[in-house]
Coordinates of C-alpha atoms and ligand atoms in Angstrom, one line a residue:
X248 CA -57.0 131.7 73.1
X249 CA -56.8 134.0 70.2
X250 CA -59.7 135.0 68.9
X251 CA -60.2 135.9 65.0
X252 CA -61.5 139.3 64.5
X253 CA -64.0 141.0 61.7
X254 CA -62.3 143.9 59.8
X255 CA -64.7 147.0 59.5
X256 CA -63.5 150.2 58.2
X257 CA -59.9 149.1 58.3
X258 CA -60.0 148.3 61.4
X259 CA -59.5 144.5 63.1
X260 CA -62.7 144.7 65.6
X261 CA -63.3 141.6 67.6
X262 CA -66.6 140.3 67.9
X263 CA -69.0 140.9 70.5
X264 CA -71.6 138.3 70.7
X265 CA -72.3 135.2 72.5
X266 CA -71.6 132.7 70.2
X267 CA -68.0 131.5 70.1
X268 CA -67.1 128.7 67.5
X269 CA -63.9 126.9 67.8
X270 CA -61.0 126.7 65.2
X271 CA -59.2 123.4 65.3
X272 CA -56.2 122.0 63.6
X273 CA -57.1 119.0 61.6
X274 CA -54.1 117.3 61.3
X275 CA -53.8 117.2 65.4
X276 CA -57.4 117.9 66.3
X277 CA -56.5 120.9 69.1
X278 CA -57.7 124.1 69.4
X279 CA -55.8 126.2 67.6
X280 CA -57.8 129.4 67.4
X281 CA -61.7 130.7 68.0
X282 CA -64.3 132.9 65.9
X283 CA -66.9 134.8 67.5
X284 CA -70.3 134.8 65.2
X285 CA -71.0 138.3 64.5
X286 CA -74.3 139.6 65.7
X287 CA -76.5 141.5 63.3
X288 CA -75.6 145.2 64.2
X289 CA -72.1 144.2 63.6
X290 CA -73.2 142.5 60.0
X291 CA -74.9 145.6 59.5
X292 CA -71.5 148.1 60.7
X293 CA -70.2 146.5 57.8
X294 CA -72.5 146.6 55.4
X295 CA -72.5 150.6 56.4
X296 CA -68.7 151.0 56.0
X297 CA -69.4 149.3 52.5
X298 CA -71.9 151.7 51.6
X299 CA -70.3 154.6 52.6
X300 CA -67.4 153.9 50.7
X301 CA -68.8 153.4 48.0
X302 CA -69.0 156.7 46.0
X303 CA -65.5 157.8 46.8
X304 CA -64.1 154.1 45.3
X305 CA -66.3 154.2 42.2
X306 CA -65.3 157.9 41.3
X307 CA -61.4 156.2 41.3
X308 CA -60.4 155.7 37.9
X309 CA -59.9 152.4 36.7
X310 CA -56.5 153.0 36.0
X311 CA -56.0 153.6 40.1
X312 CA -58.0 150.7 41.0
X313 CA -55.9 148.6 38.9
X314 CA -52.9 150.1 40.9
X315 CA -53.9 148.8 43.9
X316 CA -54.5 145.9 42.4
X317 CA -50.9 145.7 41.3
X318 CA -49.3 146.4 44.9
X319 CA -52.0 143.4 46.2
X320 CA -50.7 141.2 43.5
X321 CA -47.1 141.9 44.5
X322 CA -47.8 141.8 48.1
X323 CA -49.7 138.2 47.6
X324 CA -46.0 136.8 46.2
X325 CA -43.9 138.4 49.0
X326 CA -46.1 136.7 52.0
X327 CA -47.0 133.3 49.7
X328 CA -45.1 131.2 52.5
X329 CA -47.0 132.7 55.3
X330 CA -50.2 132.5 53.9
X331 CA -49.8 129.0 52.5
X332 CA -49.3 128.6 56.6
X333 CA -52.1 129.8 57.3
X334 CA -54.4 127.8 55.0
X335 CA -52.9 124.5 55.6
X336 CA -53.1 124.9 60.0
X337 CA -56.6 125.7 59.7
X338 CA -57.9 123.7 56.6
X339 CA -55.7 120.3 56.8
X340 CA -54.0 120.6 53.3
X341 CA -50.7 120.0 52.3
X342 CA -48.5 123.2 51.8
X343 CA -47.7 123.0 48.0
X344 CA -51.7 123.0 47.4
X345 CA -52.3 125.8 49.6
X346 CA -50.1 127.0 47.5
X347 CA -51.9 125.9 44.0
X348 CA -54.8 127.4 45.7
X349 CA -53.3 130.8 46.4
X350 CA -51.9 130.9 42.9
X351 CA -55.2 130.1 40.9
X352 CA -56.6 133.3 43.3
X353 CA -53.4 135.3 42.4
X354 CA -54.2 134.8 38.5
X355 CA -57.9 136.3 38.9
X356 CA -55.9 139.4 40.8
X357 CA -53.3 139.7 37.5
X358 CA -56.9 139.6 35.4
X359 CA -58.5 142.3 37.2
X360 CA -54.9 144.6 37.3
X361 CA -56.8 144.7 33.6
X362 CA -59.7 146.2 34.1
X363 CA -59.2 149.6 32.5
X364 CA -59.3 147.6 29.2
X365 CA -61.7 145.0 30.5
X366 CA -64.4 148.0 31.9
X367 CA -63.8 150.0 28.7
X368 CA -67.7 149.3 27.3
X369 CA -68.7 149.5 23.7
X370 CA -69.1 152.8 21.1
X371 CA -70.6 152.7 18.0
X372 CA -70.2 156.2 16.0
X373 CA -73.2 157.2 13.5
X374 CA -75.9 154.5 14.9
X375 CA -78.1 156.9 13.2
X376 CA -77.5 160.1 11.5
X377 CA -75.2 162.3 13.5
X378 CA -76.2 159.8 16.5
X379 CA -73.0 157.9 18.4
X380 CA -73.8 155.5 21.1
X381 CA -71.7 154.0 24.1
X382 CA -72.1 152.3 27.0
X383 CA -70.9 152.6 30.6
X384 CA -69.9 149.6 32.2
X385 CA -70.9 150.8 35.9
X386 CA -70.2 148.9 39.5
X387 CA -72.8 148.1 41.5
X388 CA -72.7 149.4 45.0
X389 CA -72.3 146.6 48.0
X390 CA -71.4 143.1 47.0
X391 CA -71.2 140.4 48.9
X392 CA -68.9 137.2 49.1
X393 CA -69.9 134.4 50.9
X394 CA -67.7 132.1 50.9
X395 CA -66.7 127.7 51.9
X396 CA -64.3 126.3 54.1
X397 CA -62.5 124.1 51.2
X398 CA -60.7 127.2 49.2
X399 CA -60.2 130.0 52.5
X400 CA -58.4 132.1 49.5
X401 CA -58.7 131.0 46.4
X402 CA -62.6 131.2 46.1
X403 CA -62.8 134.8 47.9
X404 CA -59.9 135.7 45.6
X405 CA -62.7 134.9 42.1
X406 CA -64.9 137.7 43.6
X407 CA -63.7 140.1 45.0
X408 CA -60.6 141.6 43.0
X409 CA -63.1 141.7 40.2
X410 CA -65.6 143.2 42.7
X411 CA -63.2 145.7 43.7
X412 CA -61.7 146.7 40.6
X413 CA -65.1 147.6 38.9
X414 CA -65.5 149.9 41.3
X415 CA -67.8 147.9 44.1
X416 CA -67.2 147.7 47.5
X417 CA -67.2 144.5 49.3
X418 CA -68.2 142.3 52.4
X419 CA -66.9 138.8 52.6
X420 CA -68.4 136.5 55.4
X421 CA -65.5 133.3 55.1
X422 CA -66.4 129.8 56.0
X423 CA -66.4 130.2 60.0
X424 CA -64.2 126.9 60.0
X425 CA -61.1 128.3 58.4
X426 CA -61.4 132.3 58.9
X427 CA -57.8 133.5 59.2
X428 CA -56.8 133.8 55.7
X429 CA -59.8 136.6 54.9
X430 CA -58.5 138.2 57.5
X431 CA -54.7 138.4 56.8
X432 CA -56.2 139.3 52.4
X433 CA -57.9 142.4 54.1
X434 CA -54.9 143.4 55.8
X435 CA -53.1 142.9 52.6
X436 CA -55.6 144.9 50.7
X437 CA -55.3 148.1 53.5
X438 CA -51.6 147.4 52.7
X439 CA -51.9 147.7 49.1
X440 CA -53.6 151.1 49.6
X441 CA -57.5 150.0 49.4
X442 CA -59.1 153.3 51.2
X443 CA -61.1 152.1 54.1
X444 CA -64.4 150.5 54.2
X445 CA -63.9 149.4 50.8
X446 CA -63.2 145.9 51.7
X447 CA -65.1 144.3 55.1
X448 CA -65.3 140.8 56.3
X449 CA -67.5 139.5 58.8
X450 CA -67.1 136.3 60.7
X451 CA -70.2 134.6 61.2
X452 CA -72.8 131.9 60.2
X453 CA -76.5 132.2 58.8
X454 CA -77.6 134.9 61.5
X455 CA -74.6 137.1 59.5
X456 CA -75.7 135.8 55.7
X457 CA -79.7 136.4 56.5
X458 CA -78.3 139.8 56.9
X459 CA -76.2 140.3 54.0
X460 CA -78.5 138.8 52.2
X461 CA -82.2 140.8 53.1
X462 CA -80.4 144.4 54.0
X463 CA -81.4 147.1 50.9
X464 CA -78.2 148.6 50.6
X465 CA -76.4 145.2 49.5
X466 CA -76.6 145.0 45.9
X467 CA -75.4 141.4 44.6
X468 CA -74.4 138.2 46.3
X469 CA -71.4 135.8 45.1
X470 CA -71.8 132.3 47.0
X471 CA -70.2 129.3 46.7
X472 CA -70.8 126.1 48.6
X473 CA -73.1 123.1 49.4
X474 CA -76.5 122.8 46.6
X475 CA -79.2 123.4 49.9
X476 CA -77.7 126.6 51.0
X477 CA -77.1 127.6 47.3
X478 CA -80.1 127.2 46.7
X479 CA -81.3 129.1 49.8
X480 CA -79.2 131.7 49.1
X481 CA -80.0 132.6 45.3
X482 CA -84.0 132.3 46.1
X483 CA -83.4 134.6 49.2
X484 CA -81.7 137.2 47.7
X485 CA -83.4 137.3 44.6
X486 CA -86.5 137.6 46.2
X487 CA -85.0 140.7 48.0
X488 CA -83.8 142.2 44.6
X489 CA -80.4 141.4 44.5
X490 CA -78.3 140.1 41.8
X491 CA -77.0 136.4 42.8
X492 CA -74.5 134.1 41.5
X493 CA -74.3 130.9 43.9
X494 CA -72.8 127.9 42.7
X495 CA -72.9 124.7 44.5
X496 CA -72.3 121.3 44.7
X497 CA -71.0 118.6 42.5
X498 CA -70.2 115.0 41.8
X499 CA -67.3 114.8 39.2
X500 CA -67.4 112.3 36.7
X501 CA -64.9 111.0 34.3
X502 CA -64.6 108.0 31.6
X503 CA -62.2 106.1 31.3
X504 CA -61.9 104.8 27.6
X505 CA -60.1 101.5 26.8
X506 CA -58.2 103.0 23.7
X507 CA -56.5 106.1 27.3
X508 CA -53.4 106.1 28.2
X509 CA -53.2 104.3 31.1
X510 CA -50.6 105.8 32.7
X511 CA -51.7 109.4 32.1
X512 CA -55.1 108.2 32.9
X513 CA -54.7 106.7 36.7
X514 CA -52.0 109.5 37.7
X515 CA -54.6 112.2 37.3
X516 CA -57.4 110.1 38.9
X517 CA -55.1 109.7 41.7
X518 CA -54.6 113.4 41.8
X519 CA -58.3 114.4 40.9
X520 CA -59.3 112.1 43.7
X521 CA -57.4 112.2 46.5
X522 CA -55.9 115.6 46.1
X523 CA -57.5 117.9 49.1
X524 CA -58.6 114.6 50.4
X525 CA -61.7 115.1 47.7
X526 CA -62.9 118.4 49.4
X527 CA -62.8 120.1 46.4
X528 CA -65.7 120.7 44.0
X529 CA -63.7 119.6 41.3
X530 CA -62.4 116.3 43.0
X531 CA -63.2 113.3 40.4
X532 CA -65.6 111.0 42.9
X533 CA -66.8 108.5 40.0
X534 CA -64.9 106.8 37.4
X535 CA -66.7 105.0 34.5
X536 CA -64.5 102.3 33.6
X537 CA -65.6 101.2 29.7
X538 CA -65.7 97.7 29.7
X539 CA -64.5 94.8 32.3
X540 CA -60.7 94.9 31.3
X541 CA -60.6 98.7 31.5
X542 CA -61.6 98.7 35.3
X543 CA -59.9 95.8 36.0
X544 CA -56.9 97.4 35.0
X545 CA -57.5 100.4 36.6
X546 CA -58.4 98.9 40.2
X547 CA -55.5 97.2 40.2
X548 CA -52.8 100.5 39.3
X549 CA -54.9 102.3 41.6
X550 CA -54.5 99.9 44.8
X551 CA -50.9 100.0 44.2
X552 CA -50.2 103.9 43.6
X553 CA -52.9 104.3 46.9
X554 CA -50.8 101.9 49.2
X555 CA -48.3 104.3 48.3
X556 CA -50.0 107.4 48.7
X557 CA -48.1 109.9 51.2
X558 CA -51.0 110.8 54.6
X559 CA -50.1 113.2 56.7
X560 CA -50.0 116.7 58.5
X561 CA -50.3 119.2 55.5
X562 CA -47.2 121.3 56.9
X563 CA -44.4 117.7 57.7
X564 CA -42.6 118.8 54.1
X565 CA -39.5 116.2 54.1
X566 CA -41.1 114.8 52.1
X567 CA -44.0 116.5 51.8
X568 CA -47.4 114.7 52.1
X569 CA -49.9 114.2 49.2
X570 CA -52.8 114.1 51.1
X571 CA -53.8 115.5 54.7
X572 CA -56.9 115.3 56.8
X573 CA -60.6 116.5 56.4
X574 CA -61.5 119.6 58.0
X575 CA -63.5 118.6 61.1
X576 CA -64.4 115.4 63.1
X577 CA -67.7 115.9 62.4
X578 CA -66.7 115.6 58.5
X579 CA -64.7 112.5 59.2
X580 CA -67.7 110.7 60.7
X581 CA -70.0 111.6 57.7
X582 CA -67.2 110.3 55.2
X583 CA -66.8 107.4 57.0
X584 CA -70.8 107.1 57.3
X585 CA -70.8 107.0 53.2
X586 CA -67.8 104.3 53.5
X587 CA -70.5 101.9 55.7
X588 CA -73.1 102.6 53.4
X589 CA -70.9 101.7 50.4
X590 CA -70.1 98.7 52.0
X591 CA -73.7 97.4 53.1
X592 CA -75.2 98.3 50.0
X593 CA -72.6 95.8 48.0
X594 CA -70.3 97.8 46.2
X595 CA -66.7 96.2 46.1
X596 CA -64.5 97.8 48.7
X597 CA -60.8 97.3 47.4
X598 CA -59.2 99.4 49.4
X599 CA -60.9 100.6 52.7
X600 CA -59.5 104.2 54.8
X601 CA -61.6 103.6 57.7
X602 CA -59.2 102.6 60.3
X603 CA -56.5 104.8 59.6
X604 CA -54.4 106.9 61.4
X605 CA -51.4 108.9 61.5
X606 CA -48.5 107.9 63.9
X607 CA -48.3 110.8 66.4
X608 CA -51.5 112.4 65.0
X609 CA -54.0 110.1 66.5
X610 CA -56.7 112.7 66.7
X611 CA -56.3 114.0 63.4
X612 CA -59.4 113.5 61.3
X613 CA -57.9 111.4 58.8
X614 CA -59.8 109.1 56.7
X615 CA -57.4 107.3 54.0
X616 CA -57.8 106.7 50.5
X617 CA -60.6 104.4 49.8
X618 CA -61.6 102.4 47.0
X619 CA -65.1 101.0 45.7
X620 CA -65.7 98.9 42.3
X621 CA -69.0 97.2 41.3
X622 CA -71.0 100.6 42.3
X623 CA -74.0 101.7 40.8
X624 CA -76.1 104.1 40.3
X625 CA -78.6 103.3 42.7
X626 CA -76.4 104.0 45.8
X627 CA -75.8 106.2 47.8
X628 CA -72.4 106.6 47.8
X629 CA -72.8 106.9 43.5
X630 CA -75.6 109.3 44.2
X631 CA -74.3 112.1 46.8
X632 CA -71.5 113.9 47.5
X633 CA -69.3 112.8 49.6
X634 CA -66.3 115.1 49.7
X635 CA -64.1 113.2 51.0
X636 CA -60.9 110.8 49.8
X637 CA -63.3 107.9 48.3
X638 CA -63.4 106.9 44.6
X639 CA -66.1 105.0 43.4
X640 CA -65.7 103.0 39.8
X641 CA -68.7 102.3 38.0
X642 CA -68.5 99.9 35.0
X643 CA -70.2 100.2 31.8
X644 CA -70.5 98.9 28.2
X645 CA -69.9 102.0 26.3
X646 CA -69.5 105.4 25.8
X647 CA -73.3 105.8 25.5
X648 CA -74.0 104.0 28.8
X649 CA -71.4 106.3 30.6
X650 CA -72.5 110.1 28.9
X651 CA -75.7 109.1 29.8
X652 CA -75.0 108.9 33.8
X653 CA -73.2 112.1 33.6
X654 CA -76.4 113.4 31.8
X655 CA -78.8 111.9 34.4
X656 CA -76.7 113.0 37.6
X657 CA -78.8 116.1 39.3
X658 CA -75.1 117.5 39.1
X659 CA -72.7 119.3 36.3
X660 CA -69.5 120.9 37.8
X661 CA -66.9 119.5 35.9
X662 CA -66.5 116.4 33.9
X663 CA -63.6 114.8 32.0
X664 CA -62.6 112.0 29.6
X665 CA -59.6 110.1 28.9
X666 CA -58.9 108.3 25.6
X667 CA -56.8 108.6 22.5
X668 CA -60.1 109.2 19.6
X669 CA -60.5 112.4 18.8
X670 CA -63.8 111.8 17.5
X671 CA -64.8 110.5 20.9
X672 CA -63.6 113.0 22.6
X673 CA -65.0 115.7 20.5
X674 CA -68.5 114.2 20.8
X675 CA -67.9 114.2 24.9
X676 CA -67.6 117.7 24.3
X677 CA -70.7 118.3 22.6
X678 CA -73.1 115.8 24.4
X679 CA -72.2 116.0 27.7
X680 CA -74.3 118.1 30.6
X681 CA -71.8 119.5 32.6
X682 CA -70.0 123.3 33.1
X683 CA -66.4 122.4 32.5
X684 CA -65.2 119.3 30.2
X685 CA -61.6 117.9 30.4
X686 CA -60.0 115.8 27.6
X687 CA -57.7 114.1 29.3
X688 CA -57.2 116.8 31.9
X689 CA -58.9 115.5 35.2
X690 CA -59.5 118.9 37.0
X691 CA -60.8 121.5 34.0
X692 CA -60.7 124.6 36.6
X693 CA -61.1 127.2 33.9
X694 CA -58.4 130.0 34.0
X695 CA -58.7 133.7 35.8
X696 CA -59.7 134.9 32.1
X697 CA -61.9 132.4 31.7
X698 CA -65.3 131.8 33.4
X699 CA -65.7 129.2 36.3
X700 CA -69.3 127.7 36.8
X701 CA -71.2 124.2 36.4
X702 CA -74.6 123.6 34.8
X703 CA -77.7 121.8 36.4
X704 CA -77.7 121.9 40.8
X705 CA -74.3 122.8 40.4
X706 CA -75.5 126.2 39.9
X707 CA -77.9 128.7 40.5
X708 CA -78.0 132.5 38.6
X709 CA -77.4 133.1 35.1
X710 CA -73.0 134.3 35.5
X711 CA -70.3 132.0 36.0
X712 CA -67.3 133.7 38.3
X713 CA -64.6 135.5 36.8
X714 CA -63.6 136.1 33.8
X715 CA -66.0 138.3 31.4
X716 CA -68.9 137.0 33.4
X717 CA -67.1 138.2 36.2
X718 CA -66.8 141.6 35.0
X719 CA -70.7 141.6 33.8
X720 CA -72.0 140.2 37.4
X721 CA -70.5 143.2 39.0
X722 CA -71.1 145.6 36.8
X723 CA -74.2 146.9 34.9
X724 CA -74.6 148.2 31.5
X725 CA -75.8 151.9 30.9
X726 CA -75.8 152.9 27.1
X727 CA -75.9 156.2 25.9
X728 CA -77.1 157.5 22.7
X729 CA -76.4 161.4 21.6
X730 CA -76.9 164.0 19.6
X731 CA -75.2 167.4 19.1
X732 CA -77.8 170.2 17.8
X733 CA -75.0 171.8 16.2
X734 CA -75.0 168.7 13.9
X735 CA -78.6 168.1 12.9
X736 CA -81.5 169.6 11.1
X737 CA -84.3 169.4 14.0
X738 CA -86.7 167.9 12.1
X739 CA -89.5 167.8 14.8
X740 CA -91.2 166.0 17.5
X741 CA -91.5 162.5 16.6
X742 CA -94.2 160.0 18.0
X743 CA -93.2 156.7 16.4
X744 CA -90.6 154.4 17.9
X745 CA -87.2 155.9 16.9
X746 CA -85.6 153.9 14.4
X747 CA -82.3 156.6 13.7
X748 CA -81.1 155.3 10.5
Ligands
LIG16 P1 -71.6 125.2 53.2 O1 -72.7 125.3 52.2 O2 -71.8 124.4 54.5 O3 -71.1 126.6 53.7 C1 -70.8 127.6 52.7 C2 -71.0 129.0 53.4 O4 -72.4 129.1 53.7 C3 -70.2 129.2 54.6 O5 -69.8 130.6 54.6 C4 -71.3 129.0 55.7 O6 -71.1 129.8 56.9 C5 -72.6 129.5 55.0 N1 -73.8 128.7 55.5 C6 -73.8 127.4 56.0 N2 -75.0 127.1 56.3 C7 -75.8 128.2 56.1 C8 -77.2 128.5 56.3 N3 -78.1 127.6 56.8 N4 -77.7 129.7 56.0 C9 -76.8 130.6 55.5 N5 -75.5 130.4 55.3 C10 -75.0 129.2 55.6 O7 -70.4 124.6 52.4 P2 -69.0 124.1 53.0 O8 -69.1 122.8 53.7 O9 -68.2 125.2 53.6 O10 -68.2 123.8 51.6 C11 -68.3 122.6 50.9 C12 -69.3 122.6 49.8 O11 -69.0 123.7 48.9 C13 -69.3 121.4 48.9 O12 -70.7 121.0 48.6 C14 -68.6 121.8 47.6 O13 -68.9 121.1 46.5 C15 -69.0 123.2 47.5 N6 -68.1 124.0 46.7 C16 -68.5 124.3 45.5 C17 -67.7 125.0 44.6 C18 -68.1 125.4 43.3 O14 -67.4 126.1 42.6 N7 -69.2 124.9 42.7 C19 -66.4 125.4 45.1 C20 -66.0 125.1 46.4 C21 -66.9 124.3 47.2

């Protein structure tokens, strides 16, 4: 059985301790691979390589980290096919989303190929008589990246080209569910010319991220995943001085106006919510449907476009599949645990994926596209994640009624709303508690030069990723005010708070 290695110092070093976890292939449930959880000394070996790296990569000038950036960039297009591969045997999505995914991480490698304009700080000349100031925009030291099974390379791909082109060195840990793709990056990194140590992945689980996260020498955390461990992991590392960013979970919202396009409106639900099979932070879980007709309407488009919604292995491509399987048995049975509650707690189940399967993929954890009207707020399946391929609509009277639950929700990834009034939509944008807002877009995933990041439980530390937060979170600000003797009349020792003017 292959096993999937770390990569320390440029080197692909397989693990050595006892705990072995296997890889499986969702769309067929077999074995495909096997990661060995990295012990702490080998956490450690790579937070060391990271270290000692580090001087030599932040003396490089911008300019040549942004040339390696290039030849990653270019090397990302030449092996898209492969990596897409990759992705979609070990996470379950279809190939032409692996492919979206590798393409949103691509665009955050084209914004940091910028960084000699992005890292350029600030100058201000006569701040005072004969005084100039400017400040250095200065890397960090060690990051790390810890990472979730549901993007293996486009969530890696917000931290660490930013990471790397400021100057910082880097240790991802990936989810140890899909590892492979962090893996074949670093390669592709040592390919572009990254000296090594620069860049380090680990394969592990918390015994690896207690590490990372307590040892002096790491400097700042990036996480993304569930709320508990984002939570765990901000208070944990703060606590042990570092600079965190950890963003977690998220139930999407959207309304659904009566005045939307209907048409517009229940294609990119479909997408929003089914897409991935709804592992994606940004999956649209609830709709709230204004008014009776609205929903009615709805339900009934979406029973039809679901019935004929394409299931099946993320890699059969003639024609390809819209939606594959979720990423682990033990996932399927939790999805299909919300499904029963839905039921029992007397939401309407129009359309119900619980005994589905695949023909010649039995064991595949497939769960298919699933329906619920009449749900409200007091359920369970309203009130929690469920990342998976169910949709619940909620009905209410108004606009009011429905920025209101979006409001009250302990979550605020991303939100969106459909309709044809400006006004309305313009007062969404104002009112509503949530990170990322879509009029009439389902899945607002800020662009590379934008920032990502939700608001509320969705996220904990003061930086959204990429983008100009990007470039702040790994970098600190160091500002420099001069003189030149040569320039001045010394007029003394002064005791009072310098005011320069
Ligand atoms: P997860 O929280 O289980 O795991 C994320 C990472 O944390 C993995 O690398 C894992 O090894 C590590 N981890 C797990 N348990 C740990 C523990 N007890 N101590 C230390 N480390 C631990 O998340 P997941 O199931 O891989 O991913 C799905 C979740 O991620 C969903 O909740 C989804 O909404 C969220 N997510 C959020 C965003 C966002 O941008 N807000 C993006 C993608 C995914």
């Amino acid at each position: 059985m292959e096993t999937v290695a770390n990569f320390i110092h440029g080197e692909c070093v397989t693990g050595s301790g006892q705990r072995v976890q296997a890889i499986f292939n969702p769309a067929t449930g077999e074995q495909i691979r096997q990661v060995v959880m990295s012990t702490t000394q080998e956490t450690e070996q790579a937070i060391a390589a990271a270290h000692d790296a580090f001087p030599g990569w932040a003396r490089h000038s911008p300019l040549k980290r942004a040339r390696v950036m290039f030849r990653f960039k270019a090397l990302l297009e030449q092996n898209m096919e492969k990596l897409a591969r990759i992705i979609s045997e070990e996470h379950g999505k279809v190939f032409s989303d692996a492919v979206g995914e590798l393409t949103r991480g691509l665009e955050v490698v084209e914004f940091a190929c910028g960084i000699p304009h992005l890292q350029k700080g600030e100058h201000s000349a006569n701040v005072g008589t004969g005084v100039d100031s400017h400040s250095l925009m200065q890397p960090l030291g060690v990051c790390v990246g810890i990472t979730p099974f549901n993007f293996p390379a486009m969530v890696p791909m917000w931290m660490f080209p930013i990471a790397l082109a400021t100057g910082n060195t880097f240790v991802l840990k990936p989810s140890e569910k899909d590892p492979s793709l962090a893996l074949a990056l670093a390669k592709l990194l040592q390919e572009a010319g990254l000296p090594d140590g620069v860049f380090n992945v680990v394969q592990g689980d918390k015994e690896s991220v207690d590490v990372l996260l307590t040892d002096p020498r790491v400097q700042a955390v990036s996480f993304v995943g569930s709320t508990p461990i984002a939570e765990y992991i901000y208070q944990t590392a703060s606590a042990h001085g570092k600079r965190c960013q950890a963003l977690g979970g998220a139930k999407n919202h959207c309304i659904l106006m009566p005045d939307a396009d209907m048409d517009m409106a229940t294609n990119a639900i479909m997408g929003a919510a089914y897409g991935a099979a709804g592992e994606r932070c940004m999956a649209l879980s609830v709709v709230l449907a204004v008014g009776d007709k609205t929903a009615d309407e709805l339900c009934s488009r979406l029973e039809k476009q679901i019935a004929a919604l394409r299931v099946g292995p993320g890699l059969d491509r003639s024609p390809e599949n819209e939606m594959g399987p979720l990423i682990s048995a033990a996932h399927r049975n939790k999805v299909l645990g919300y499904i029963d509650s839905g039921e029992s707690q007397r939401a309407s189940l129009r359309v119900d994926g619980r005994r589905f399967s695949v023909k010649g993929h039995e064991q595949g954890y497939f769960v298919g596209p699933t329906l619920f009207d009449n749900v409200t707020p007091e359920m369970t399946i309203y009130k929690e994640e469920i990342f998976g391929p169910v949709l619940s609509v909620v009905r209410v009277a108004d606009y009011n009624s429905a920025v209101e639950l979006i409001n009250r929700h302990e979550y605020g990834n991303g939100t969106a709303i459909f309709t044809r009034d400006g006004g309305c939509a313009r007062r969404f944008c104002e009112e509503v508690q949530a990170g990322m807002v879509g009029v009439n877009v389902p899945i607002p995933v800020p662009m590379a030069f934008h920032s990502f990041g939700g608001w509320k439980r969705s996220i904990f530390g003061a930086l959204n990723v990429h983008g100009n937060d990007g470039v702040r979170f790994y970098t600190r600000m160091k500002t420099v005010t001069a003189r030149w003797p040569e320039m001045l009349q010394d007029t003394g020792a002064a005791f009072s708070m310098p005011t320069l003017g």
